[in-house]
mmCIF file of C-alpha atoms in Angstrom:
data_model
loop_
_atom_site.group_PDB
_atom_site.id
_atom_site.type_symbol
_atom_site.label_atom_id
_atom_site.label_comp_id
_atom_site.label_asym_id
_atom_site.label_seq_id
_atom_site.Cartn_x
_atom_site.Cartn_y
_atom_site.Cartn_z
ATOM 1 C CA UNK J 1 13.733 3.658 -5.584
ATOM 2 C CA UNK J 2 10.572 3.551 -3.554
ATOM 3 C CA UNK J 3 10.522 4.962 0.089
ATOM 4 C CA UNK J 4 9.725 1.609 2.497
ATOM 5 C CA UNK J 5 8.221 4.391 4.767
ATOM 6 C CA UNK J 6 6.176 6.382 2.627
ATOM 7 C CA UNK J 7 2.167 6.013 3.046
ATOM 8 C CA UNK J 8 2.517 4.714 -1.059
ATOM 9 C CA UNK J 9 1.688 1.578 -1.060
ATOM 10 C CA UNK J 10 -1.131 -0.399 -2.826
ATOM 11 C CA UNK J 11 -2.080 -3.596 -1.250
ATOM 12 C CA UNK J 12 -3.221 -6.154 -3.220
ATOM 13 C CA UNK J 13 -4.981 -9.281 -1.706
ATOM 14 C CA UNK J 14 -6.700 -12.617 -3.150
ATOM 15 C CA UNK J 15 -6.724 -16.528 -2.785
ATOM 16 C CA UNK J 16 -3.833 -17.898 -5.028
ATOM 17 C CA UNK J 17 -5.803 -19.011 -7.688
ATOM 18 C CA UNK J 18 -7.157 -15.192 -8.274
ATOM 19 C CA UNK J 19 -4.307 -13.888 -10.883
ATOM 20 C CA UNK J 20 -3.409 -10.784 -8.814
ATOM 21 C CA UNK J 21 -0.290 -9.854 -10.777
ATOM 22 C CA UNK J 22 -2.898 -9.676 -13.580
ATOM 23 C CA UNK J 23 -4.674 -7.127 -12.663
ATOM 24 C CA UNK J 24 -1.458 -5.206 -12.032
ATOM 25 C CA UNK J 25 -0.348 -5.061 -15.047
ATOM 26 C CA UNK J 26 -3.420 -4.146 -16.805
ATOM 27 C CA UNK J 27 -3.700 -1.400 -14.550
ATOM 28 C CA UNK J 28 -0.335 0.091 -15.155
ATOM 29 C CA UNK J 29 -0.323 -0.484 -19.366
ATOM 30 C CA UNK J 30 -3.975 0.582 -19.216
ATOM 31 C CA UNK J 31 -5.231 -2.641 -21.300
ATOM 32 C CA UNK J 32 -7.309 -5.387 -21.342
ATOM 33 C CA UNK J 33 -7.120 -7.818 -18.603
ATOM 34 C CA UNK J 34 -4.879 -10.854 -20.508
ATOM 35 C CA UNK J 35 -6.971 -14.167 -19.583
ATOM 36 C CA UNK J 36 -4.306 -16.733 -21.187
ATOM 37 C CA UNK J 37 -2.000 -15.119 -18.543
ATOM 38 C CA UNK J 38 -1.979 -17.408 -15.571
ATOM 39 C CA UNK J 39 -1.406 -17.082 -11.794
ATOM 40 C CA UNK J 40 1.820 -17.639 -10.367
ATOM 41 C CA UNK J 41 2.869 -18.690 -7.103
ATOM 42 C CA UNK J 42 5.409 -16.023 -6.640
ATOM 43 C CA UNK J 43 2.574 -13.594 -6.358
ATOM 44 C CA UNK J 44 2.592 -14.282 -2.701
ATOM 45 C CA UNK J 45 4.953 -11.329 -1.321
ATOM 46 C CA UNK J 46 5.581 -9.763 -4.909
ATOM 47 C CA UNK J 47 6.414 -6.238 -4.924
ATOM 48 C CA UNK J 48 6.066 -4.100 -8.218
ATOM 49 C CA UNK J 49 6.511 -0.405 -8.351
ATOM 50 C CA UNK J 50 4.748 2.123 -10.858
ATOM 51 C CA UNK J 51 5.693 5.564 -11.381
ATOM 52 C CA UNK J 52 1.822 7.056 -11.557
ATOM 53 C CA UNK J 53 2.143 10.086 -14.430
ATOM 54 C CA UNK J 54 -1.248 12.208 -14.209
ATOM 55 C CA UNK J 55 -2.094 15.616 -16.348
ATOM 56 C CA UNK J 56 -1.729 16.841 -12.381
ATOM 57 C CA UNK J 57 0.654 15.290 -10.741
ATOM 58 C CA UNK J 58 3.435 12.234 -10.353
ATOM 59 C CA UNK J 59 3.817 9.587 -8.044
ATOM 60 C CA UNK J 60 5.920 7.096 -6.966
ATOM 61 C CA UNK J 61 4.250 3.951 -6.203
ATOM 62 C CA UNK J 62 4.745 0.467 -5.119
ATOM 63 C CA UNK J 63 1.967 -2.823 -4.989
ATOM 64 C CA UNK J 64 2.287 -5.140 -2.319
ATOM 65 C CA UNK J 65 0.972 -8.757 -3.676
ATOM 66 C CA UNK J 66 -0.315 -11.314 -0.824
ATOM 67 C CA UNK J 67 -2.375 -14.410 -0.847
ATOM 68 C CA UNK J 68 -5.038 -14.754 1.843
ATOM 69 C CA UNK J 69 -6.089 -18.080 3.325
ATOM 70 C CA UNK J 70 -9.064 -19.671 4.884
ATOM 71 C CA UNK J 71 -10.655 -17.911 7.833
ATOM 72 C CA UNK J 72 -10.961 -19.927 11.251
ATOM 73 C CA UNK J 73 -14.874 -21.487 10.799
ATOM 74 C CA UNK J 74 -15.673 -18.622 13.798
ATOM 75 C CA UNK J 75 -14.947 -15.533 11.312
ATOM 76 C CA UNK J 76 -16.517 -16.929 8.485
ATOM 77 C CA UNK J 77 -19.824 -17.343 10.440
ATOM 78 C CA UNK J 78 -19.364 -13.451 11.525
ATOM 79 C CA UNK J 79 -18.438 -12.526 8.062
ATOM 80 C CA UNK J 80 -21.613 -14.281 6.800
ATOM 81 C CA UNK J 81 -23.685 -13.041 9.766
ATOM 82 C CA UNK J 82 -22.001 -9.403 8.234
ATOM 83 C CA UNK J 83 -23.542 -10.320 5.070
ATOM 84 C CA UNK J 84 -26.904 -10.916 5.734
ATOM 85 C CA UNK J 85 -26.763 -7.769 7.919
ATOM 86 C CA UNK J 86 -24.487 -5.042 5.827
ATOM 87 C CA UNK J 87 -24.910 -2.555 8.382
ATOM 88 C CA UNK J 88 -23.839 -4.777 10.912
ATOM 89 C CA UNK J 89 -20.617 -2.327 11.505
ATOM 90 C CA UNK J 90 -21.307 0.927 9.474
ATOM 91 C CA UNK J 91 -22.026 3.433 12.289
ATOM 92 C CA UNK J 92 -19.896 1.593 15.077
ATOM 93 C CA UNK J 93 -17.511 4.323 17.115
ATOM 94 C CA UNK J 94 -15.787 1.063 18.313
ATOM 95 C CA UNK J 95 -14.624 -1.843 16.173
ATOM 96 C CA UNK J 96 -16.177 -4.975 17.327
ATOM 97 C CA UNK J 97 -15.052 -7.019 14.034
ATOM 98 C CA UNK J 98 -13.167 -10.311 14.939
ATOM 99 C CA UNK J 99 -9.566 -9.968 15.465
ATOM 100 C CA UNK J 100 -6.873 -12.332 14.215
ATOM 101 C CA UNK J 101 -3.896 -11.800 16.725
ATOM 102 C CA UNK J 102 -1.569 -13.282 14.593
ATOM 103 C CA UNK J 103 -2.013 -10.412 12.327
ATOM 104 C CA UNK J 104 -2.582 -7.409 14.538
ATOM 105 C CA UNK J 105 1.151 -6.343 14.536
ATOM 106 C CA UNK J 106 1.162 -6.591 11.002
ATOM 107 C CA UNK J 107 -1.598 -4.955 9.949
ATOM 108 C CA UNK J 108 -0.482 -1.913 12.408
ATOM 109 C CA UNK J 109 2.944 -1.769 10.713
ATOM 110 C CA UNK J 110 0.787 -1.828 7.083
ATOM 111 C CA UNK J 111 -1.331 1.053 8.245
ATOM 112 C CA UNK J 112 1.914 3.620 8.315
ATOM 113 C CA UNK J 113 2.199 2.725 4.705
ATOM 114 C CA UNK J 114 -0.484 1.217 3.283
ATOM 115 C CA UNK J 115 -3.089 3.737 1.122
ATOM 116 C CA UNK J 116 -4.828 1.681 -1.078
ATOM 117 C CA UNK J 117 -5.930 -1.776 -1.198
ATOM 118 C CA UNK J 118 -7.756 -3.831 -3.883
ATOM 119 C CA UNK J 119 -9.239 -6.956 -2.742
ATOM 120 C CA UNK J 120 -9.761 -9.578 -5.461
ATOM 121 C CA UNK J 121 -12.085 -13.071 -4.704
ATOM 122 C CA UNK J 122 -13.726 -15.373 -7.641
ATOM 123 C CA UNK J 123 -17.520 -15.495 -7.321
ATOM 124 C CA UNK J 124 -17.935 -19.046 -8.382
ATOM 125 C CA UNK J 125 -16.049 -19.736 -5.321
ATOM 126 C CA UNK J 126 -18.739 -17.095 -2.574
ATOM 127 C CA UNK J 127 -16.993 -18.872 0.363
ATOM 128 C CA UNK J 128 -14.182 -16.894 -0.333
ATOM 129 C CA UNK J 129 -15.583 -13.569 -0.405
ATOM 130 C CA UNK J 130 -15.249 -14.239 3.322
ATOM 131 C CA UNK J 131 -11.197 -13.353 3.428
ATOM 132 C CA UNK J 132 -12.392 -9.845 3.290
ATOM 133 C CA UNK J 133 -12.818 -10.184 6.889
ATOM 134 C CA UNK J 134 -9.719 -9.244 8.511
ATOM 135 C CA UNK J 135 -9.095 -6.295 6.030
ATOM 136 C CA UNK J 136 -12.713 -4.984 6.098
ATOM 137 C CA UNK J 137 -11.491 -4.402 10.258
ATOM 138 C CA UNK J 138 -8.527 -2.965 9.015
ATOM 139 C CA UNK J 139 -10.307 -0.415 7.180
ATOM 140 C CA UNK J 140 -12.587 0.250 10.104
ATOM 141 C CA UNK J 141 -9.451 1.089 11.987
ATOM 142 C CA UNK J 142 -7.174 3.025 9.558
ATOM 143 C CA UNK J 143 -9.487 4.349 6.809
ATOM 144 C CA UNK J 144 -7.241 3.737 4.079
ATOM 145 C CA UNK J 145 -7.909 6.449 1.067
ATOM 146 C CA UNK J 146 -8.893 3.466 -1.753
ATOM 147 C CA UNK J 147 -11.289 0.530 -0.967
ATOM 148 C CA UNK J 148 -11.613 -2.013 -4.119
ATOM 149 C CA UNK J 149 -13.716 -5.202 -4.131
ATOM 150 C CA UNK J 150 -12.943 -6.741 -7.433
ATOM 151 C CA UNK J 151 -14.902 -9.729 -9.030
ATOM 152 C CA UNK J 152 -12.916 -11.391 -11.497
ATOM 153 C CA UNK J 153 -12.695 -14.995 -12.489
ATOM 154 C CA UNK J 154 -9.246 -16.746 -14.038
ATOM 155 C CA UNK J 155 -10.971 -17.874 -17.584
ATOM 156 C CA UNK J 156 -12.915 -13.858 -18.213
ATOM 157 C CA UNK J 157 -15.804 -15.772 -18.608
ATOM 158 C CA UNK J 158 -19.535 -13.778 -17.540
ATOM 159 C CA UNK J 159 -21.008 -14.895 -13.906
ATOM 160 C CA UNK J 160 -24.814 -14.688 -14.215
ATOM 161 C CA UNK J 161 -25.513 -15.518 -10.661
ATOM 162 C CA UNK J 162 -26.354 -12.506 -8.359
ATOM 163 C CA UNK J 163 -23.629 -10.656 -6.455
ATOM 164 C CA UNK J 164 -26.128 -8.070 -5.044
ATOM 165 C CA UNK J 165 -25.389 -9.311 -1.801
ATOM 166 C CA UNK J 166 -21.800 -8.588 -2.277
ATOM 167 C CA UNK J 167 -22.443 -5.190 -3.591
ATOM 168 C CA UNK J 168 -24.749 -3.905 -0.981
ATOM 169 C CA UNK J 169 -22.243 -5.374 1.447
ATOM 170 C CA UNK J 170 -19.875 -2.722 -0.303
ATOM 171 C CA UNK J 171 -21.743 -0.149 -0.339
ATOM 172 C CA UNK J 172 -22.377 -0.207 3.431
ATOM 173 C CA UNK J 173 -19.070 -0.359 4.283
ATOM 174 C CA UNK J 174 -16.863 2.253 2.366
ATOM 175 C CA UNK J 175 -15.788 -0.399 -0.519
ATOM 176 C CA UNK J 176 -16.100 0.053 -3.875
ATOM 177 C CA UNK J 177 -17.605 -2.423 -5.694
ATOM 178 C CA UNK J 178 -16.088 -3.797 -9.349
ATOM 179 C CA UNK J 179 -17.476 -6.749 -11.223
ATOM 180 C CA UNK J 180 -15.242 -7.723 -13.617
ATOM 181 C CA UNK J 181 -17.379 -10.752 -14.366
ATOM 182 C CA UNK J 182 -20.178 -8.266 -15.852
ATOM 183 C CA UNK J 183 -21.138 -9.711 -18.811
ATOM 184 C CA UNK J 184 -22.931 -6.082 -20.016
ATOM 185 C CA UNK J 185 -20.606 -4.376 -22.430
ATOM 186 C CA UNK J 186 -21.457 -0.721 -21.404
ATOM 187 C CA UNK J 187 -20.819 -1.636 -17.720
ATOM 188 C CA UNK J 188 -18.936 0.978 -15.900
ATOM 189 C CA UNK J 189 -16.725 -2.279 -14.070
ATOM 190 C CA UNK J 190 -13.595 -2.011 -16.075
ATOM 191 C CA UNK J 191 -10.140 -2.105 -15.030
ATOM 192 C CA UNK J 192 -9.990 1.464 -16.359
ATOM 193 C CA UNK J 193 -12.247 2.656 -13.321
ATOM 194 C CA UNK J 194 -9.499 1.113 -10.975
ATOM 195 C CA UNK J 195 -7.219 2.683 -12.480
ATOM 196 C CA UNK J 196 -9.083 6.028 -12.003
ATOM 197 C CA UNK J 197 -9.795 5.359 -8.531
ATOM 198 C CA UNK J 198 -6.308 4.922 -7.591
ATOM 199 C CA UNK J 199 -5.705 8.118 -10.003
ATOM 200 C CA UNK J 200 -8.038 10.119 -7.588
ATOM 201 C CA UNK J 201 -6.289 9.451 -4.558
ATOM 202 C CA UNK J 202 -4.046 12.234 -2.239
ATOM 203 C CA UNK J 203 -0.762 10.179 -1.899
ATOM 204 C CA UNK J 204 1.732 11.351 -0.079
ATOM 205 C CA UNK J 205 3.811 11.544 -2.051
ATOM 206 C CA UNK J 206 2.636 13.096 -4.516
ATOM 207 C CA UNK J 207 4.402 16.178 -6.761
ATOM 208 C CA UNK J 208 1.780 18.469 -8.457
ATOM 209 C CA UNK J 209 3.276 18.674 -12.413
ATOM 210 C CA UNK J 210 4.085 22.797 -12.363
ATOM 211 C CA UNK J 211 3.744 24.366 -16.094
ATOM 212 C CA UNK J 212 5.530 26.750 -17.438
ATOM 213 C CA UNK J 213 3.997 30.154 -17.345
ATOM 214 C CA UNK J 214 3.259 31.846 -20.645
ATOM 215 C CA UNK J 215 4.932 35.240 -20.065
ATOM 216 C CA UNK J 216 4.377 36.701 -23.673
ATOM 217 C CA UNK J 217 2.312 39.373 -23.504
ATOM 218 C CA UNK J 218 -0.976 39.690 -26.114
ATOM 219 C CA UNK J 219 -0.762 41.575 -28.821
ATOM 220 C CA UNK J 220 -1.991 45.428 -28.825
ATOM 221 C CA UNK J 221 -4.983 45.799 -29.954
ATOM 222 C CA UNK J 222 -4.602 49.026 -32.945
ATOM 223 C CA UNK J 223 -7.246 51.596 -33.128
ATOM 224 C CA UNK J 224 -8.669 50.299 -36.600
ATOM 225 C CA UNK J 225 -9.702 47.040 -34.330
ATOM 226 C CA UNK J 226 -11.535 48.556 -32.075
ATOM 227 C CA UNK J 227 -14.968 48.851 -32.969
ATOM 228 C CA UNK J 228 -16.936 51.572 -33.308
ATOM 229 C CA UNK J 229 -20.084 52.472 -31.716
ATOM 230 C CA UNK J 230 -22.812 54.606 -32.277
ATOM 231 C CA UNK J 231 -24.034 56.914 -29.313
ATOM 232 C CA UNK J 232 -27.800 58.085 -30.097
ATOM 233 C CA UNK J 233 -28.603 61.281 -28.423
ATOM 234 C CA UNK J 234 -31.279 60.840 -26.171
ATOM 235 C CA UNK J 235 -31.385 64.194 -24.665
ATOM 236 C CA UNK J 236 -35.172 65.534 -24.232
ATOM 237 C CA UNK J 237 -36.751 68.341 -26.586
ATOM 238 C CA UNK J 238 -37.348 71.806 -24.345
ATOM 239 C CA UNK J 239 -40.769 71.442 -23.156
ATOM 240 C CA UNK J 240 -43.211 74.265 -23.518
ATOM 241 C CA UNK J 241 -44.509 74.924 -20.056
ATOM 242 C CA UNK J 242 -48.115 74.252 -19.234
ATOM 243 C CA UNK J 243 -51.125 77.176 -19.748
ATOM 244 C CA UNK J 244 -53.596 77.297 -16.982
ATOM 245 C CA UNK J 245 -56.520 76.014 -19.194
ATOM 246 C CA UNK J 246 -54.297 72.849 -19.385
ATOM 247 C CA UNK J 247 -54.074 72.658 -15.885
ATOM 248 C CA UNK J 248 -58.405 73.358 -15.617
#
């Protein structure tokens, strides 16, 4: 059973419409995000544990599924203000971001156990890149050790229009970027790189995977192995002394 108090818990954040549980599960069965799936209410407050098995180490793990919702009009306009200006907040000591009151308590409790999150919007919908808001102050404030910005879109369709605004957005602020919606098939967005990311954390929890030492010893090696070599003697010849009409 997972520890309620243990700093192992992956937050997972989107409008309803973004299929959140989706991404989940291809995350845990390491496959192919499944587009015929589609998004279910319930998501809201969902809570799915995975039992992370590395070549280094296990894990106990848990997501934490929640819908976001429409900003107040004043935090969009900072949020777009934020993305005309990425480095609007990257070297700030202080956190001037917007507050929501209603969810300072909560987002203090999440920060004792809260590691990861993954934040999932639709691009053919920008205005709701904007819900990023209140967690991109969150992450100003706690430093959580995995930052995800996922594109994805509920039919898997490509999105030609540019995201670079979105991505440089990302890169200013500590978020990885992941475009799901990339329609280039050697793009390095795939949900295998989440997985990795989320691979590559230091969770608290974590137990290293101990192997069993090898305590045979190696064989001896016989004398007819060892090969032989060949010393040449490079001692000098006696050297007659010089005469004096050598030395004239």
């Amino acid at each position: 059973m997972t520890d309620m108090t243990a700093k192992n818990k992956i937050l997972v954040l989107g409008r309803p419409k973004v299929n959140k549980e989706q991404i989940i599960n291809s995350v845990v069965s390491q496959t192919p995000l499944d587009y015929n799936v589609e998004a279910k209410d319930s998501d809201d407050g969902a809570r799915i544990t995975w039992s992370l098995d590395t070549r280094y180490y296990q894990a106990q793990l848990e997501f934490w599924v929640d819908n976001t919702e429409t900003l107040p009009p004043s935090q969009i306009k900072h949020m777009e203000e934020w993305l005309a200006n990425p480095d609007l907040h990257s070297e700030e000591e202080s956190c001037s971001i917007p507050e929501d009151p209603s969810m300072a308590q909560l987002q203090e409790h999440l920060s004792e156990v809260v590691d990861a999150i993954i934040f999932a919007f639709d691009p053919t919908d920008p205005s709701s890149f904007s819900d990023i808001l209140p967690w991109a102050r969150f992450a100003k404030l706690h430093a959580p050790g995995v930052l995800l910005c996922v594109a994805v879109t509920a039919d898997g369709k490509p999105v030609e229009a540019s995201k670079d605004e979105w991505f440089e957005w990302c890169v200013a602020n500590g978020w990885e970027w992941l475009d799901l919606t990339d329609a280039d098939p050697d793009t390095e967005y795939t949900v295998g790189r989440l997985r990795e990311a989320l691979e590559s954390n230091e969770w608290a929890n974590m137990e290293p995977i101990r192997k069993p030492l090898n305590c045979e010893k190696p064989p001896a090696t016989t004398a007819e192995e060892v090969p032989s070599i060949a010393f040449q003697d490079t001692a000098a010849e006696p050297h007659e002394p010089a005469t004096k009409s050598e030395w004239d």
